[in-house]
Short mmCIF file of C-alpha atoms in Angstrom, two decimals:
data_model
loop_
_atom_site.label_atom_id
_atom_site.label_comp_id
_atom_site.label_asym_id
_atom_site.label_seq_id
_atom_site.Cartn_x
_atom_site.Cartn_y
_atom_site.Cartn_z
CA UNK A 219 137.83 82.81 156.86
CA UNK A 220 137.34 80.76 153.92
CA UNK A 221 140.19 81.30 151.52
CA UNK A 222 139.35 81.26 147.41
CA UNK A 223 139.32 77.50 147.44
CA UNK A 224 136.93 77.34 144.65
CA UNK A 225 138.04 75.44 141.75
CA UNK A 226 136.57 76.51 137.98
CA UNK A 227 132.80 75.37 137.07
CA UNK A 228 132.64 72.44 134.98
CA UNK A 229 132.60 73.68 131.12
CA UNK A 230 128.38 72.85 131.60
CA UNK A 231 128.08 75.06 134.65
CA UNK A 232 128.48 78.55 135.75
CA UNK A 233 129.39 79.47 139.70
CA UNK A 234 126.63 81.31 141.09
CA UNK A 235 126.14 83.65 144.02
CA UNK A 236 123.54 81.46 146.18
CA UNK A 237 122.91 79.19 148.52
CA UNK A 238 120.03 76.69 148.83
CA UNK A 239 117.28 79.28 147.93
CA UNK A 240 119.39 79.69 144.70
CA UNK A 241 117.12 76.39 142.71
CA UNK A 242 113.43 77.65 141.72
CA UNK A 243 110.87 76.96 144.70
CA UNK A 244 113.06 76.65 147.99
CA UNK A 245 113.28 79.62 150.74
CA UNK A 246 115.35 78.82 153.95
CA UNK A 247 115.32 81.21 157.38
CA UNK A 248 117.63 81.58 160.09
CA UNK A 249 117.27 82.73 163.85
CA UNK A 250 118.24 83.31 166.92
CA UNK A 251 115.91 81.36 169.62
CA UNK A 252 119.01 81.45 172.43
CA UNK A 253 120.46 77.78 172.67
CA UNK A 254 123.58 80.03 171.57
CA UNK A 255 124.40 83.24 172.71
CA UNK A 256 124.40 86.05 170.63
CA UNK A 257 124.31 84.42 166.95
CA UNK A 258 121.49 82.05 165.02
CA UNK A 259 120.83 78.84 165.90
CA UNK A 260 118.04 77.36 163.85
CA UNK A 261 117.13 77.15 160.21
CA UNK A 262 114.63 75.72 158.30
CA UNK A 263 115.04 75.03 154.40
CA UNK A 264 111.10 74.91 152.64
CA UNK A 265 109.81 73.39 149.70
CA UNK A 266 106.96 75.10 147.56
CA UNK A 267 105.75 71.36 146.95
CA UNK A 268 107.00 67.86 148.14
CA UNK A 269 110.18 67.10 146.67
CA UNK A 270 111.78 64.11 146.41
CA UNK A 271 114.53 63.28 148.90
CA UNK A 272 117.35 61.10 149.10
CA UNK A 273 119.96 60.90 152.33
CA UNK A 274 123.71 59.35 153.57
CA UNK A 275 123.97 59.33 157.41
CA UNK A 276 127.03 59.03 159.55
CA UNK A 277 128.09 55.27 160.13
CA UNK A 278 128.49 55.90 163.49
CA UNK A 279 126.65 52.92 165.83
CA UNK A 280 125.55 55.91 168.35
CA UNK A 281 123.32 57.07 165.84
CA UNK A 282 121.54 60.53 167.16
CA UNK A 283 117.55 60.85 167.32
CA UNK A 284 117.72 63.41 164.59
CA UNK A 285 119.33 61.23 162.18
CA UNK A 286 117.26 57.87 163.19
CA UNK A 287 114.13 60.24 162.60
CA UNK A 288 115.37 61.74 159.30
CA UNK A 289 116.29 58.34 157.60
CA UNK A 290 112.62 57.48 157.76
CA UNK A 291 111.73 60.42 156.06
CA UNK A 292 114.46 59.95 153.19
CA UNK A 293 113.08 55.95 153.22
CA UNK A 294 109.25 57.46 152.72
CA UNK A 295 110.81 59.48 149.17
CA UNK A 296 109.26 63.00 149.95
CA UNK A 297 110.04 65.91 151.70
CA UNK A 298 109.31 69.67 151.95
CA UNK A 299 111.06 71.24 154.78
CA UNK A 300 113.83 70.73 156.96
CA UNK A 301 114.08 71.92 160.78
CA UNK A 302 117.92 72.05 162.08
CA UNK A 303 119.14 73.45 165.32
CA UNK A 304 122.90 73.80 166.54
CA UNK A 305 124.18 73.66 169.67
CA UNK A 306 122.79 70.58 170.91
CA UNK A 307 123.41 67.08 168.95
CA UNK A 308 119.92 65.27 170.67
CA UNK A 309 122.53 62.59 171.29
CA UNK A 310 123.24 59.84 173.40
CA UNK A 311 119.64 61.59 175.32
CA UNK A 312 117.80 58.60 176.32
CA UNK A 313 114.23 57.67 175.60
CA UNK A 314 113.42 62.03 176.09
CA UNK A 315 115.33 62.79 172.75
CA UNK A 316 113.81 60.51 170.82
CA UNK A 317 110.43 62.33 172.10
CA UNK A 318 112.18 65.85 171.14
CA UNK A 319 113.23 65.13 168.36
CA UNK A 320 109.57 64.22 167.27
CA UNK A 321 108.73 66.79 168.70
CA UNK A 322 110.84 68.99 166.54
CA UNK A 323 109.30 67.34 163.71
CA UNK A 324 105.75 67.69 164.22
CA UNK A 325 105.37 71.35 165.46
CA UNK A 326 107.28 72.64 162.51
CA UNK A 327 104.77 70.30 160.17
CA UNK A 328 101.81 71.66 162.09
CA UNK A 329 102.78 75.02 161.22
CA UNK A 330 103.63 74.56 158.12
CA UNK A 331 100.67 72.50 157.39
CA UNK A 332 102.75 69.55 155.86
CA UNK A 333 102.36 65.57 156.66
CA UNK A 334 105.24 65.23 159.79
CA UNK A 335 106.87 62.49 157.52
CA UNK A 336 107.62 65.30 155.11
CA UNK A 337 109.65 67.26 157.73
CA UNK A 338 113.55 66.17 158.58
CA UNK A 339 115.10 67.31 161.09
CA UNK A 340 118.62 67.89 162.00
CA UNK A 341 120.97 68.66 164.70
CA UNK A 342 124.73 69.81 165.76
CA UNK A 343 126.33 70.11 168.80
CA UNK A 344 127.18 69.14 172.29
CA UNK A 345 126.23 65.21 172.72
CA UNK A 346 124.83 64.14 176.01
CA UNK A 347 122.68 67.30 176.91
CA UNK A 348 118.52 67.49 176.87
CA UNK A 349 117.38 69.78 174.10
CA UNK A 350 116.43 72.48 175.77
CA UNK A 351 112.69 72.59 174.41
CA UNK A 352 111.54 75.85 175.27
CA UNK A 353 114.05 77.44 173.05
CA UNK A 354 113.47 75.05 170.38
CA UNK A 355 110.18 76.15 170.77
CA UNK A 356 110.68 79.18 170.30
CA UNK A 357 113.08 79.10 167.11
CA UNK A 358 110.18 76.69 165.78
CA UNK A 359 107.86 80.01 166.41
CA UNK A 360 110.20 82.52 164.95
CA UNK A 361 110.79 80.79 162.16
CA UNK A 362 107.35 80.10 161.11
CA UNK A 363 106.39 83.22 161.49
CA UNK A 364 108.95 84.49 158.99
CA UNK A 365 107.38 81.70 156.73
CA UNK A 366 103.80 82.75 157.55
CA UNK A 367 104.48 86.65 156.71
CA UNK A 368 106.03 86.15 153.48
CA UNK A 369 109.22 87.75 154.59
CA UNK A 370 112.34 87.55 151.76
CA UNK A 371 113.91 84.11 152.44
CA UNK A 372 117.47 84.30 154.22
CA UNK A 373 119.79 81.77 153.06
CA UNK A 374 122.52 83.78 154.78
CA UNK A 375 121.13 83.64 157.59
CA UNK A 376 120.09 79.95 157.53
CA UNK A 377 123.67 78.97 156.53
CA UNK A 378 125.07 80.80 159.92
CA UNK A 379 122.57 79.14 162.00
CA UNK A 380 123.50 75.51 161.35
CA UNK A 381 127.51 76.78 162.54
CA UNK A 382 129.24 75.27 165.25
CA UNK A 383 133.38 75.64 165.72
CA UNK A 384 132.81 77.01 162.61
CA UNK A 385 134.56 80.11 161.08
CA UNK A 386 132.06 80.65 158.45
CA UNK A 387 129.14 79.19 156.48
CA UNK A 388 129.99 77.12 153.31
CA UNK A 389 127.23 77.73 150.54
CA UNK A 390 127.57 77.57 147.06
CA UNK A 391 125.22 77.66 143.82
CA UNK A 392 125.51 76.24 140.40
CA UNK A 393 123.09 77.06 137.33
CA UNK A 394 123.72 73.40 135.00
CA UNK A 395 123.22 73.63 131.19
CA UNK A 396 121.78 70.02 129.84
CA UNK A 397 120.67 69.23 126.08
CA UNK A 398 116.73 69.60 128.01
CA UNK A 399 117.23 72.88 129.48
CA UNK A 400 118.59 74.57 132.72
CA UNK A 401 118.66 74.01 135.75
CA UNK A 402 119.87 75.13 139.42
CA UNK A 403 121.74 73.46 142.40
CA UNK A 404 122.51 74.86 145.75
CA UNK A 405 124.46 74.02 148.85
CA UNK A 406 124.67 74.72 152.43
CA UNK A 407 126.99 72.81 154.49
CA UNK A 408 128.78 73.27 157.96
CA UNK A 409 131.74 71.06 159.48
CA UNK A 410 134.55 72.54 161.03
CA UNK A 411 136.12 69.13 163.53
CA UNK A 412 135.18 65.48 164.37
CA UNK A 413 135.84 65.22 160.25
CA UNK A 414 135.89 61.78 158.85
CA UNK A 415 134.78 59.87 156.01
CA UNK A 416 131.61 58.37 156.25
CA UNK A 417 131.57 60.77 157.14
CA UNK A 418 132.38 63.45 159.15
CA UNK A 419 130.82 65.92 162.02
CA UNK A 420 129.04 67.81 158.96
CA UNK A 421 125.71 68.44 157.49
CA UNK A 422 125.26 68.82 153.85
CA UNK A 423 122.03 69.90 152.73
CA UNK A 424 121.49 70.17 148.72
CA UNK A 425 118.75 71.42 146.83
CA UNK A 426 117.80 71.49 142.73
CA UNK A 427 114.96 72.01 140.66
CA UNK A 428 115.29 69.14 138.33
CA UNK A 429 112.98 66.89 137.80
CA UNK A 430 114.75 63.20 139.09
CA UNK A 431 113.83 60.09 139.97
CA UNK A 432 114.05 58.61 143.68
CA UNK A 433 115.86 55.67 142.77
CA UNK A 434 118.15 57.69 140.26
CA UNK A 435 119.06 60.53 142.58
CA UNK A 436 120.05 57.78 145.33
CA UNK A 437 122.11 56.86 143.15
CA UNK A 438 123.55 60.09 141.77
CA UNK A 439 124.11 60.96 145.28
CA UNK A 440 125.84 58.34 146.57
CA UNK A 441 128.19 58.67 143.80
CA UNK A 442 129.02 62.11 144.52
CA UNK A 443 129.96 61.82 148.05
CA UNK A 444 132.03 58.85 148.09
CA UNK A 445 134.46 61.40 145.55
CA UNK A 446 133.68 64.20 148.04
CA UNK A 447 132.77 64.05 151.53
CA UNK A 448 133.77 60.63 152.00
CA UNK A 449 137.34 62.12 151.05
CA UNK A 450 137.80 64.83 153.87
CA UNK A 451 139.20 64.46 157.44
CA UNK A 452 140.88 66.64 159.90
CA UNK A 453 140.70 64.56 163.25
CA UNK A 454 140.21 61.15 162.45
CA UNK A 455 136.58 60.90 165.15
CA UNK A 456 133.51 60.44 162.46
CA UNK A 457 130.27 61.98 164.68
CA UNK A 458 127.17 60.84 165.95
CA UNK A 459 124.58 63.71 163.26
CA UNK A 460 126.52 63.45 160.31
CA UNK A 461 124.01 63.37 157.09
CA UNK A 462 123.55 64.82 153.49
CA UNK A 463 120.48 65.66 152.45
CA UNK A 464 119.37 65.96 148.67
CA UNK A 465 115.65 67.27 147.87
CA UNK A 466 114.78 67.64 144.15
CA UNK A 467 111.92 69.72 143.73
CA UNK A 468 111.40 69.71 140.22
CA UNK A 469 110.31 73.52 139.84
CA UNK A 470 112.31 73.38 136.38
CA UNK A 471 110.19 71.18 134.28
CA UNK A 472 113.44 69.80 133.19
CA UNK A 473 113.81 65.45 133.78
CA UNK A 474 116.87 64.39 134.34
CA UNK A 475 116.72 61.22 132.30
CA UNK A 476 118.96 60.66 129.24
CA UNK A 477 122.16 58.86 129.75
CA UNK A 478 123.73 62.78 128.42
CA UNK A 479 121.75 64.38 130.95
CA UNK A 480 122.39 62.04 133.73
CA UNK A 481 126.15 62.48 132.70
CA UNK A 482 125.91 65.94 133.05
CA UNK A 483 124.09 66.39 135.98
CA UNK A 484 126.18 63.90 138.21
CA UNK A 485 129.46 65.44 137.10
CA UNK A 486 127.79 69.26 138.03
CA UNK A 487 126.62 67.47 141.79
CA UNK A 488 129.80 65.73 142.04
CA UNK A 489 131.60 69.20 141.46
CA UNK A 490 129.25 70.98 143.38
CA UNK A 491 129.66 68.74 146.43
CA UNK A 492 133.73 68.62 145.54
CA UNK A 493 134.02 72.33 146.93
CA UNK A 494 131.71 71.51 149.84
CA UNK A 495 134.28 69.15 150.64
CA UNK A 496 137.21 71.50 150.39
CA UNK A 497 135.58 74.20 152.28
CA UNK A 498 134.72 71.77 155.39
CA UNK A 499 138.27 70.59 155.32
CA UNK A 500 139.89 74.26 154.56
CA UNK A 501 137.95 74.98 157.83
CA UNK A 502 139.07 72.37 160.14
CA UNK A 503 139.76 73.48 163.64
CA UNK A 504 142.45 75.52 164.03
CA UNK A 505 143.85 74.82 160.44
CA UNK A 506 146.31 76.88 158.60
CA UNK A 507 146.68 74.97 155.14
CA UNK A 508 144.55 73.19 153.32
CA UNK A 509 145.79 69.63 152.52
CA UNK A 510 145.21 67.86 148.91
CA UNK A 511 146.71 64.57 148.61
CA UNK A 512 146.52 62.75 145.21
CA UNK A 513 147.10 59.63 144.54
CA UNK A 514 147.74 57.96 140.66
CA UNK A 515 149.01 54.97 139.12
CA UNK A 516 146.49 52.97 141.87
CA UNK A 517 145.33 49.58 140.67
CA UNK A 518 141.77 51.09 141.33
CA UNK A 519 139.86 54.36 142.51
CA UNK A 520 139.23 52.71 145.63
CA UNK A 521 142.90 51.96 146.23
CA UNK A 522 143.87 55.23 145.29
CA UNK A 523 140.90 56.92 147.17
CA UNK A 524 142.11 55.02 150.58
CA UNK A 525 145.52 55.72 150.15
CA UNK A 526 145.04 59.65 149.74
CA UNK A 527 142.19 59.43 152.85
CA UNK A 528 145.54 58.00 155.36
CA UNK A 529 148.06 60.72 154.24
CA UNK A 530 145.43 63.50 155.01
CA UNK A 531 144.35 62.08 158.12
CA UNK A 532 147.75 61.51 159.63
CA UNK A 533 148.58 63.65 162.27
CA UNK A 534 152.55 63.05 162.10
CA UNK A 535 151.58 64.18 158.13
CA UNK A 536 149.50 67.28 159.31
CA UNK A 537 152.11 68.25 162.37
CA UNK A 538 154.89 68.14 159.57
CA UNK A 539 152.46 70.74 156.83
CA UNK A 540 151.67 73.19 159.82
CA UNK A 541 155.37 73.37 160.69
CA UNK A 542 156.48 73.81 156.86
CA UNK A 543 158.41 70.39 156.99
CA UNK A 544 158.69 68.55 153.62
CA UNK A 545 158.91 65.05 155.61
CA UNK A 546 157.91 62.49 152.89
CA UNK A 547 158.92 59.52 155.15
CA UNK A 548 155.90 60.30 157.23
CA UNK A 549 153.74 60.09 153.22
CA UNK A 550 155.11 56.94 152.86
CA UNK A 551 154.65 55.56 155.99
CA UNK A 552 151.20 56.32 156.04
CA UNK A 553 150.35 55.18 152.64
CA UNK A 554 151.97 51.51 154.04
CA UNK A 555 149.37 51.38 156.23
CA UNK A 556 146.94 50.28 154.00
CA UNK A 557 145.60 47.33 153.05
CA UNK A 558 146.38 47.28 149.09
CA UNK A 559 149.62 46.41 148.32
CA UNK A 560 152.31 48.73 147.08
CA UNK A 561 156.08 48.93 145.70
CA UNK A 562 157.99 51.69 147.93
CA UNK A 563 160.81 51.16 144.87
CA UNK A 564 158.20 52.32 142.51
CA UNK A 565 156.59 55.50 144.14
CA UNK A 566 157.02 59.15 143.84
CA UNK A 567 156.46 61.49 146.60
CA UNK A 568 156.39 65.48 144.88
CA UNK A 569 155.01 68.50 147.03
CA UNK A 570 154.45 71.19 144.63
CA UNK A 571 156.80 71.16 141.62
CA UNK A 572 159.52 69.45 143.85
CA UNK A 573 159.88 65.75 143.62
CA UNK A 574 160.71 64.66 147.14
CA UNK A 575 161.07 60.82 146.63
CA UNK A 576 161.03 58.69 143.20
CA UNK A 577 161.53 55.01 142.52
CA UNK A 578 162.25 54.15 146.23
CA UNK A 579 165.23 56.98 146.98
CA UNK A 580 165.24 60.26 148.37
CA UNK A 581 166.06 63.22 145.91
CA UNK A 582 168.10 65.95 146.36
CA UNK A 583 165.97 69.18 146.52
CA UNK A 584 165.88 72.76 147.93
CA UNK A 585 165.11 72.87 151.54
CA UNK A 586 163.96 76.37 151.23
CA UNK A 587 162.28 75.82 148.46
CA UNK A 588 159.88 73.65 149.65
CA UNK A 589 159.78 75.63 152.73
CA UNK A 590 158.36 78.41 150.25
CA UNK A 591 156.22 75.59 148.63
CA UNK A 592 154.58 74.29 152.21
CA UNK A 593 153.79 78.36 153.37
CA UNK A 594 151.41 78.64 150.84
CA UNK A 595 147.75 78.18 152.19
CA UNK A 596 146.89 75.34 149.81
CA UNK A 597 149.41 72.39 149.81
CA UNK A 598 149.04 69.95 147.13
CA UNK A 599 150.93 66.21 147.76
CA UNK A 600 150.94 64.20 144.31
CA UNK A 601 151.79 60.47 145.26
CA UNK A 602 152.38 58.21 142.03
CA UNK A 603 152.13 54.98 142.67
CA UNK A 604 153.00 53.39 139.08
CA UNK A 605 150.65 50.47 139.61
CA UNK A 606 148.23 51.41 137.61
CA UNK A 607 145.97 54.06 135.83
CA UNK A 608 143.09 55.03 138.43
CA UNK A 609 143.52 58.27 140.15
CA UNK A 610 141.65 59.98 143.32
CA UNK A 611 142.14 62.97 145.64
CA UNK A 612 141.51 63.16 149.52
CA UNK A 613 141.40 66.83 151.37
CA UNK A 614 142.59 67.71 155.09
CA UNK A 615 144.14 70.26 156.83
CA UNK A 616 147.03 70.33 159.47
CA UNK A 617 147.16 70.05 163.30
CA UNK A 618 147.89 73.17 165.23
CA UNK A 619 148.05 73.99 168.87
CA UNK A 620 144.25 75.99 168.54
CA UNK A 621 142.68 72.45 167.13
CA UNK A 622 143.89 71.14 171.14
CA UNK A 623 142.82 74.90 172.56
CA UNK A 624 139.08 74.11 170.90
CA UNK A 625 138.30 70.49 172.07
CA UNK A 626 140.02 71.22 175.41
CA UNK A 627 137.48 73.56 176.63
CA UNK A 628 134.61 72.79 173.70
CA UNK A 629 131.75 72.43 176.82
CA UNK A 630 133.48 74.03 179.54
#
């Protein structure tokens, strides 16, 4: 389960219990249409009215149909619903996925009665394998229908439906406070292994009712998830769907346009998208701990940013968390495998309130305390370079024998 990972609101925002429906004008659905057994499997997020959309995709070369499709849509500037299965990634599927994924698009714009550009769609799961149609079909249908009859939107149940390895859905709502007036921010996200910046085996999908600009909220999005999803791993393998999503339907009334407001609402999305990130990575595969690395003193964020991203990513570094070792040779030896240079005689290694390594020595330091330090679910590594004054944090989780258990037998 997800632990109470949450940090505080910013001192503008207040924590709210939501999901994506939470902002004025979007409803979202979740069902069951059997590509997996017993649990949802398809969602759709809906728009009142076009809003405007902006999108980061996985860097990955073997791009999957979904995400090939849905970058048009985010290049076009509107959108009003999303259609996401799980199960199947419509990857690596030949000339037919490209077709099904279309297809995907198109019968849930017919029904919906919506241009098929305004529709992106979205999938997670096994690569290699035909979508099976008939069941997409199907959860097309279903859905729909809960769309056509008015029923109560289900953000729950959309937020379970996206799932794969997952333990549990990651959603989260903010209400933001700006000098114009108020407005609302949701999240539903799911990521659970093949985690790596830019970005990771996850989709992000975040909706507001501000009023924003195309260009701007490219912008404002890009920012926040290079300081949060670009700053989680667990394994290292960055996957073939990955994307973030961002529609803006401006239900509100209230423009985001003042350099105060801007301010304010990029700090609230950066925030917002922050515990997104720590949820994904609290829920690695098979993870015990939550990892925080952070890095100071760095000659720039980007330096310190990189450095934090190898120490969370490195396995010898996860092995030694999940067996409550306070190893900071393996720390330092990751952080050396950079490319920005760095003094070993001027860094500081603490775990906790234990300094571990300072100014190029080892320390003398309580085995069992940091023992005691390294058992508690959350375990924070502060690295201080002294080369500097930027500062940035990376989040990951440790390797245990159940992350090998999972991706030995994930199809089979």
């Amino acid at each position: 389960m997800i632990r109470n990972i949450i940090e505080p609101a910013l001192a503008h925002m207040t924590w709210k219990v939501g999901n994506v429906t939470t902002p004025l004008g979007f409803k979202a659905f979740g069902t069951a249409s059997g590509i997996l057994k017993g649990r949802p499997d398809m969602a759709l997020i809906w728009s009142v009215k076009p809003a405007v959309v902006s999108g980061l995709f996985t860097t990955n070369t073997a791009k999957a149909w979904p995400v090939l499709l849905t970058q048009k849509t985010v290049y076009h500037g509107l959108c009003q619903a999303v259609i996401i299965n799980a199960g199947n990634a419509n990857a690596a599927t030949g000339p037919q996925g490209e077709k099904d994924a279309a297809l995907m698009q198109e019968r849930t714009a017919r029904g919906l009665n919506i241009p098929p550009s305004f529709v992106a769609v979205a999938s997670t799961g096994v690569i290699g394998v035909p979508l099976p149609m008939d069941k997409i079909d199907q959860g097309i249908h279903q859905l729909l229908e809960q769309w056509e009859q008015h029923r109560d939107c289900d953000g729950k149940a959309a937020s379970e439906a996206i799932l794969t390895t997952d333990q549990v859905p990651k959603v989260l709502a903010a209400e933001v406070t700006l000098p114009e007036g108020t407005v609302h921010m949701g999240l539903m996200a799911k990521g659970s292994g093949m985690i790596h910046p830019n970005m990771a085996t996850m989709l992000a999908f975040v909706t507001t009712d501000a009023v924003i600009d195309k260009e701007l909220q490219d912008h404002l999005l890009r920012q926040a998830v290079d300081r949060s999803f670009h700053r989680i791993s667990v394994d290292g393998d960055p996957s073939t769907n990955d994307m973030v999503l961002m529609m803006a339907n401006g239900f509100s009334r209230v423009a985001i346009e003042t350099p105060e407001s801007i301010k304010l609402f990029q700090s609230a999305l950066t925030h917002l998208l922050r515990q997104g990130a720590r949820m994904i990575a609290d829920d690695g595969e098979g993870a015990t701990h939550l990892i925080t690395c952070h890095v100071k003193g760095a000659p720039s964020e980007e330096d310190a940013a990189q450095k934090a991203r190898v120490v969370v990513r490195s396995n010898l570094v996860k092995a030694a968390i999940y067996g409550q070792d306070p190893n900071w040779g393996r720390i330092l030896a990751a952080i050396g495998t950079t490319p920005g240079a760095f003094d070993p005689d001027q860094v500081a290694i603490r775990m906790g309130r234990l300094t571990l390594f300072d100014h190029g020595l080892p320390t003398s330091f309580d085995e069992n305390e940091a023992k005691d330090i390294m058992g508690q679910h959350e375990v924070v590594i502060e690295v201080d370079l002294h080369n500097g004054s930027y500062e940035a944090e990376a989040w990951g989780c440790d390797l245990t024998e159940r992350y090998v258990e999972i991706n030995a037998h994930y199809r089979t």
